[in-house]
GROMACS .gro file of C-alpha atoms in nm:
model
  222
    1MET     CA    1  26.452  -9.559   8.283
    2ALA     CA    2  26.180  -9.294   8.306
    3CYS     CA    3  25.957  -9.507   8.080
    4ALA     CA    4  26.009  -9.808   8.306
    5GLN     CA    5  25.915  -9.603   8.610
    6ASN     CA    6  25.601  -9.471   8.438
    7ALA     CA    7  25.510  -9.831   8.349
    8ALA     CA    8  25.558  -9.934   8.712
    9ILE     CA    9  25.337  -9.645   8.823
   10SER     CA   10  25.064  -9.744   8.578
   11ASP     CA   11  25.080 -10.105   8.699
   12THR     CA   12  25.044 -10.010   9.065
   13GLU     CA   13  24.776  -9.746   9.021
   14GLY     CA   14  24.586  -9.902   8.734
   15ASP     CA   15  24.410  -9.688   8.480
   16ALA     CA   16  24.314  -9.419   8.730
   17PRO     CA   17  24.357  -9.067   8.590
   18LEU     CA   18  24.618  -8.834   8.735
   19PRO     CA   19  24.506  -8.579   8.995
   20THR     CA   20  24.392  -8.245   8.861
   21LEU     CA   21  24.668  -8.066   9.052
   22LEU     CA   22  24.934  -8.243   8.845
   23ARG     CA   23  24.771  -8.165   8.513
   24GLY     CA   24  24.838  -7.794   8.537
   25ARG     CA   25  25.201  -7.840   8.646
   26SER     CA   26  25.505  -7.866   8.430
   27PRO     CA   27  25.646  -8.209   8.342
   28GLN     CA   28  25.953  -8.133   8.554
   29ALA     CA   29  25.749  -8.066   8.867
   30ALA     CA   30  25.537  -8.375   8.809
   31GLY     CA   31  25.843  -8.586   8.762
   32LYS     CA   32  25.993  -8.458   9.089
   33GLU     CA   33  25.679  -8.549   9.283
   34LYS     CA   34  25.672  -8.896   9.125
   35CYS     CA   35  26.036  -8.946   9.221
   36ALA     CA   36  25.962  -8.844   9.579
   37GLU     CA   37  25.667  -9.081   9.589
   38LEU     CA   38  25.871  -9.371   9.453
   39SER     CA   39  26.156  -9.295   9.692
   40SER     CA   40  25.919  -9.321   9.989
   41ASN     CA   41  25.811  -9.666   9.873
   42SER     CA   42  26.041  -9.934  10.020
   43THR     CA   43  25.997 -10.173   9.728
   44VAL     CA   44  26.120  -9.924   9.463
   45GLY     CA   45  26.469  -9.772   9.461
   46PRO     CA   46  26.537  -9.398   9.446
   47CYS     CA   47  26.450  -9.221   9.124
   48ALA     CA   48  26.750  -9.125   8.911
   49GLN     CA   49  26.799  -8.763   8.816
   50VAL     CA   50  26.752  -8.674   8.451
   51PHE     CA   51  26.929  -8.340   8.452
   52GLY     CA   52  27.231  -8.473   8.265
   53ALA     CA   53  27.573  -8.601   8.369
   54PRO     CA   54  27.772  -8.385   8.616
   55SER     CA   55  28.032  -8.167   8.444
   56PHE     CA   56  28.396  -8.175   8.548
   57SER     CA   57  28.556  -7.864   8.694
   58ASP     CA   58  28.850  -7.685   8.535
   59ASP     CA   59  29.089  -7.827   8.795
   60GLU     CA   60  28.976  -8.182   8.723
   61ASP     CA   61  29.018  -8.125   8.348
   62ALA     CA   62  29.371  -7.993   8.403
   63GLU     CA   63  29.457  -8.290   8.625
   64ALA     CA   64  29.321  -8.534   8.366
   65GLU     CA   65  29.526  -8.366   8.091
   66LEU     CA   66  29.834  -8.374   8.313
   67GLU     CA   67  29.787  -8.746   8.381
   68GLU     CA   68  29.742  -8.828   8.011
   69ASP     CA   69  30.033  -8.627   7.869
   70GLY     CA   70  30.260  -8.612   8.173
   71LEU     CA   71  30.311  -8.234   8.124
   72PRO     CA   72  30.123  -7.921   8.231
   73PRO     CA   73  29.875  -7.796   7.969
   74ASN     CA   74  30.087  -7.496   7.859
   75ARG     CA   75  30.435  -7.650   7.884
   76LYS     CA   76  30.631  -7.755   7.578
   77PRO     CA   77  30.799  -8.098   7.557
   78GLU     CA   78  31.171  -8.112   7.626
   79GLU     CA   79  31.254  -8.220   7.271
   80GLU     CA   80  31.076  -7.917   7.128
   81ILE     CA   81  31.260  -7.684   7.367
   82MET     CA   82  31.596  -7.835   7.270
   83LYS     CA   83  31.509  -7.799   6.902
   84GLU     CA   84  31.424  -7.432   6.946
   85GLU     CA   85  31.748  -7.371   7.135
   86ALA     CA   86  31.947  -7.541   6.857
   87LEU     CA   87  31.779  -7.319   6.596
   88GLN     CA   88  31.853  -7.008   6.801
   89ASP     CA   89  32.217  -7.110   6.842
   90ARG     CA   90  32.251  -7.167   6.466
   91ASP     CA   91  32.097  -6.827   6.396
   92ARG     CA   92  32.343  -6.663   6.636
   93ARG     CA   93  32.637  -6.835   6.469
   94GLU     CA   94  32.526  -6.727   6.123
   95ARG     CA   95  32.485  -6.367   6.232
   96LEU     CA   96  32.825  -6.373   6.403
   97LEU     CA   97  32.997  -6.511   6.092
   98ARG     CA   98  32.843  -6.240   5.873
   99PHE     CA   99  32.950  -5.973   6.122
  100MET     CA  100  33.307  -6.100   6.145
  101LYS     CA  101  33.335  -6.130   5.768
  102ARG     CA  102  33.212  -5.775   5.718
  103HIS     CA  103  33.459  -5.634   5.973
  104ARG     CA  104  33.742  -5.875   5.885
  105PHE     CA  105  33.786  -6.046   6.221
  106LYS     CA  106  33.926  -6.396   6.252
  107ASP     CA  107  33.755  -6.479   6.583
  108VAL     CA  108  33.571  -6.306   6.866
  109ASN     CA  109  33.894  -6.202   7.044
  110SER     CA  110  34.118  -6.113   6.750
  111SER     CA  111  34.195  -5.755   6.651
  112SER     CA  112  34.155  -5.592   6.315
  113GLY     CA  113  34.328  -5.288   6.172
  114TRP     CA  114  34.674  -5.136   6.191
  115PHE     CA  115  34.889  -5.062   6.491
  116TRP     CA  116  34.749  -4.710   6.540
  117ASN     CA  117  34.378  -4.787   6.477
  118PHE     CA  118  34.318  -5.151   6.570
  119ARG     CA  119  34.001  -5.264   6.748
  120PHE     CA  120  33.821  -5.578   6.860
  121PRO     CA  121  33.479  -5.724   6.768
  122LEU     CA  122  33.309  -5.579   7.078
  123HIS     CA  123  33.433  -5.232   6.985
  124ALA     CA  124  33.298  -5.274   6.632
  125ALA     CA  125  32.958  -5.381   6.767
  126VAL     CA  126  32.953  -5.081   7.000
  127GLU     CA  127  33.040  -4.848   6.712
  128ASP     CA  128  32.756  -5.004   6.509
  129ASN     CA  129  32.527  -4.962   6.814
  130ASP     CA  130  32.423  -5.325   6.766
  131ALA     CA  131  32.307  -5.445   7.110
  132GLU     CA  132  32.209  -5.790   6.985
  133MET     CA  133  32.555  -5.844   6.833
  134VAL     CA  134  32.711  -5.741   7.165
  135ARG     CA  135  32.498  -6.005   7.333
  136ILE     CA  136  32.602  -6.267   7.076
  137LEU     CA  137  32.972  -6.183   7.117
  138LEU     CA  138  32.946  -6.215   7.495
  139HIS     CA  139  32.763  -6.544   7.447
  140PHE     CA  140  33.061  -6.674   7.250
  141LYS     CA  141  33.313  -6.566   7.520
  142ALA     CA  142  33.432  -6.233   7.385
  143LYS     CA  143  33.661  -6.061   7.637
  144THR     CA  144  33.537  -5.729   7.771
  145LYS     CA  145  33.871  -5.613   7.915
  146GLN     CA  146  34.043  -5.582   7.578
  147LYS     CA  147  34.125  -5.223   7.479
  148ASP     CA  148  34.150  -5.069   7.137
  149ALA     CA  149  34.430  -4.850   7.001
  150ALA     CA  150  34.296  -4.548   7.193
  151GLY     CA  151  34.303  -4.742   7.522
  152TRP     CA  152  33.926  -4.774   7.556
  153SER     CA  153  33.743  -5.088   7.662
  154ALA     CA  154  33.411  -5.172   7.495
  155ARG     CA  155  33.209  -5.037   7.789
  156GLN     CA  156  33.415  -4.717   7.805
  157LEU     CA  157  33.365  -4.668   7.433
  158ALA     CA  158  32.989  -4.719   7.473
  159ARG     CA  159  32.980  -4.455   7.747
  160LYS     CA  160  33.174  -4.218   7.525
  161ARG     CA  161  32.942  -4.276   7.228
  162ASN     CA  162  32.624  -4.259   7.438
  163VAL     CA  163  32.447  -3.935   7.344
  164ASN     CA  164  32.093  -3.877   7.476
  165GLY     CA  165  32.059  -4.250   7.552
  166SER     CA  166  32.162  -4.366   7.206
  167HIS     CA  167  32.371  -4.655   7.346
  168ASP     CA  168  32.161  -4.741   7.652
  169GLY     CA  169  32.081  -5.088   7.516
  170VAL     CA  170  32.447  -5.170   7.460
  171LEU     CA  171  32.544  -5.036   7.803
  172GLN     CA  172  32.270  -5.237   7.972
  173ILE     CA  173  32.395  -5.563   7.821
  174LEU     CA  174  32.757  -5.487   7.913
  175ASN     CA  175  32.662  -5.387   8.269
  176GLU     CA  176  32.452  -5.701   8.316
  177HIS     CA  177  32.740  -5.914   8.192
  178ALA     CA  178  32.984  -5.744   8.432
  179ALA     CA  179  32.742  -5.789   8.725
  180ALA     CA  180  32.695  -6.158   8.645
  181ARG     CA  181  33.072  -6.205   8.622
  182ARG     CA  182  33.124  -6.041   8.962
  183LYS     CA  183  32.852  -6.260   9.110
  184ARG     CA  184  33.014  -6.578   8.977
  185ALA     CA  185  33.353  -6.467   9.111
  186ALA     CA  186  33.204  -6.400   9.455
  187ALA     CA  187  33.037  -6.742   9.456
  188ARG     CA  188  33.363  -6.913   9.366
  189ARG     CA  189  33.546  -6.720   9.637
  190GLN     CA  190  33.286  -6.814   9.899
  191ALA     CA  191  33.301  -7.179   9.797
  192LYS     CA  192  33.680  -7.174   9.824
  193GLU     CA  193  33.669  -7.012  10.169
  194ALA     CA  194  33.406  -7.259  10.290
  195LYS     CA  195  33.614  -7.550  10.168
  196LEU     CA  196  33.925  -7.412  10.343
  197ALA     CA  197  33.733  -7.357  10.667
  198ASN     CA  198  33.593  -7.708  10.652
  199THR     CA  199  33.943  -7.849  10.606
  200GLU     CA  200  34.077  -7.652  10.902
  201GLY     CA  201  33.786  -7.767  11.120
  202ILE     CA  202  33.858  -8.131  11.039
  203VAL     CA  203  34.225  -8.086  11.132
  204GLU     CA  204  34.138  -7.916  11.462
  205SER     CA  205  33.884  -8.185  11.553
  206ASN     CA  206  34.143  -8.456  11.503
  207GLY     CA  207  34.391  -8.271  11.730
  208PRO     CA  208  34.768  -8.261  11.699
  209GLN     CA  209  34.920  -8.588  11.608
  210ALA     CA  210  35.111  -8.748  11.893
  211GLU     CA  211  35.474  -8.816  11.823
  212LYS     CA  212  35.562  -9.181  11.810
  213PRO     CA  213  35.826  -9.289  12.065
  214ASP     CA  214  36.157  -9.393  11.926
  215ALA     CA  215  36.202  -9.769  11.897
  216PRO     CA  216  36.448  -9.910  12.154
  217ARG     CA  217  36.788  -9.957  12.008
  218SER     CA  218  36.932 -10.303  12.023
  219PRO     CA  219  37.277 -10.338  12.182
  220GLU     CA  220  37.559 -10.359  11.940
  221GLY     CA  221  37.681 -10.699  11.842
  222ILE     CA  222  37.343 -10.868  11.893
   0.00000   0.00000   0.00000
């Protein structure tokens, strides 16, 4: 396009040499003055810029990527997330089976040992100071209220074994689980109370039901 403009300039001005002021200037400055001169001429359109195509901003690039893939740039697809969760669940199951086999438990809520020294899987995990196994057992619905032969729950045993913060990780997981359980119980209780109040409000809005008058009795023999 610049060559075509230079040809148009040479056709209009002939073979006349360029002014001396333009000879000492840079090609960029000369080009700008030529563009201004051509823009002032009504017969020639505005001169196009030659500084390169405008670059897109970061926001525009992110929007274009979001439109193409349908997901934010740093978000994983749902299938990949589900696959990772399945792998994690399989890893937890394998670790749980090895733990139960080593300690001779049948399931997460069965006891092991004799009458005077029996215990449950959570107690064994606390004695091993294995916080991750405690988390896995709670994930698979291990009961925290079960007590061993000495009458200790898993959390009580962890407090007893905690020396200089040795069982802080185990205690943190057990405390978080107890807090979450209390929160769920409170939510269920509130939902039950709200449902009961809603039912009572509907009954009060309808008012007491009027008693239907007795149907007139027909005389005997008719």
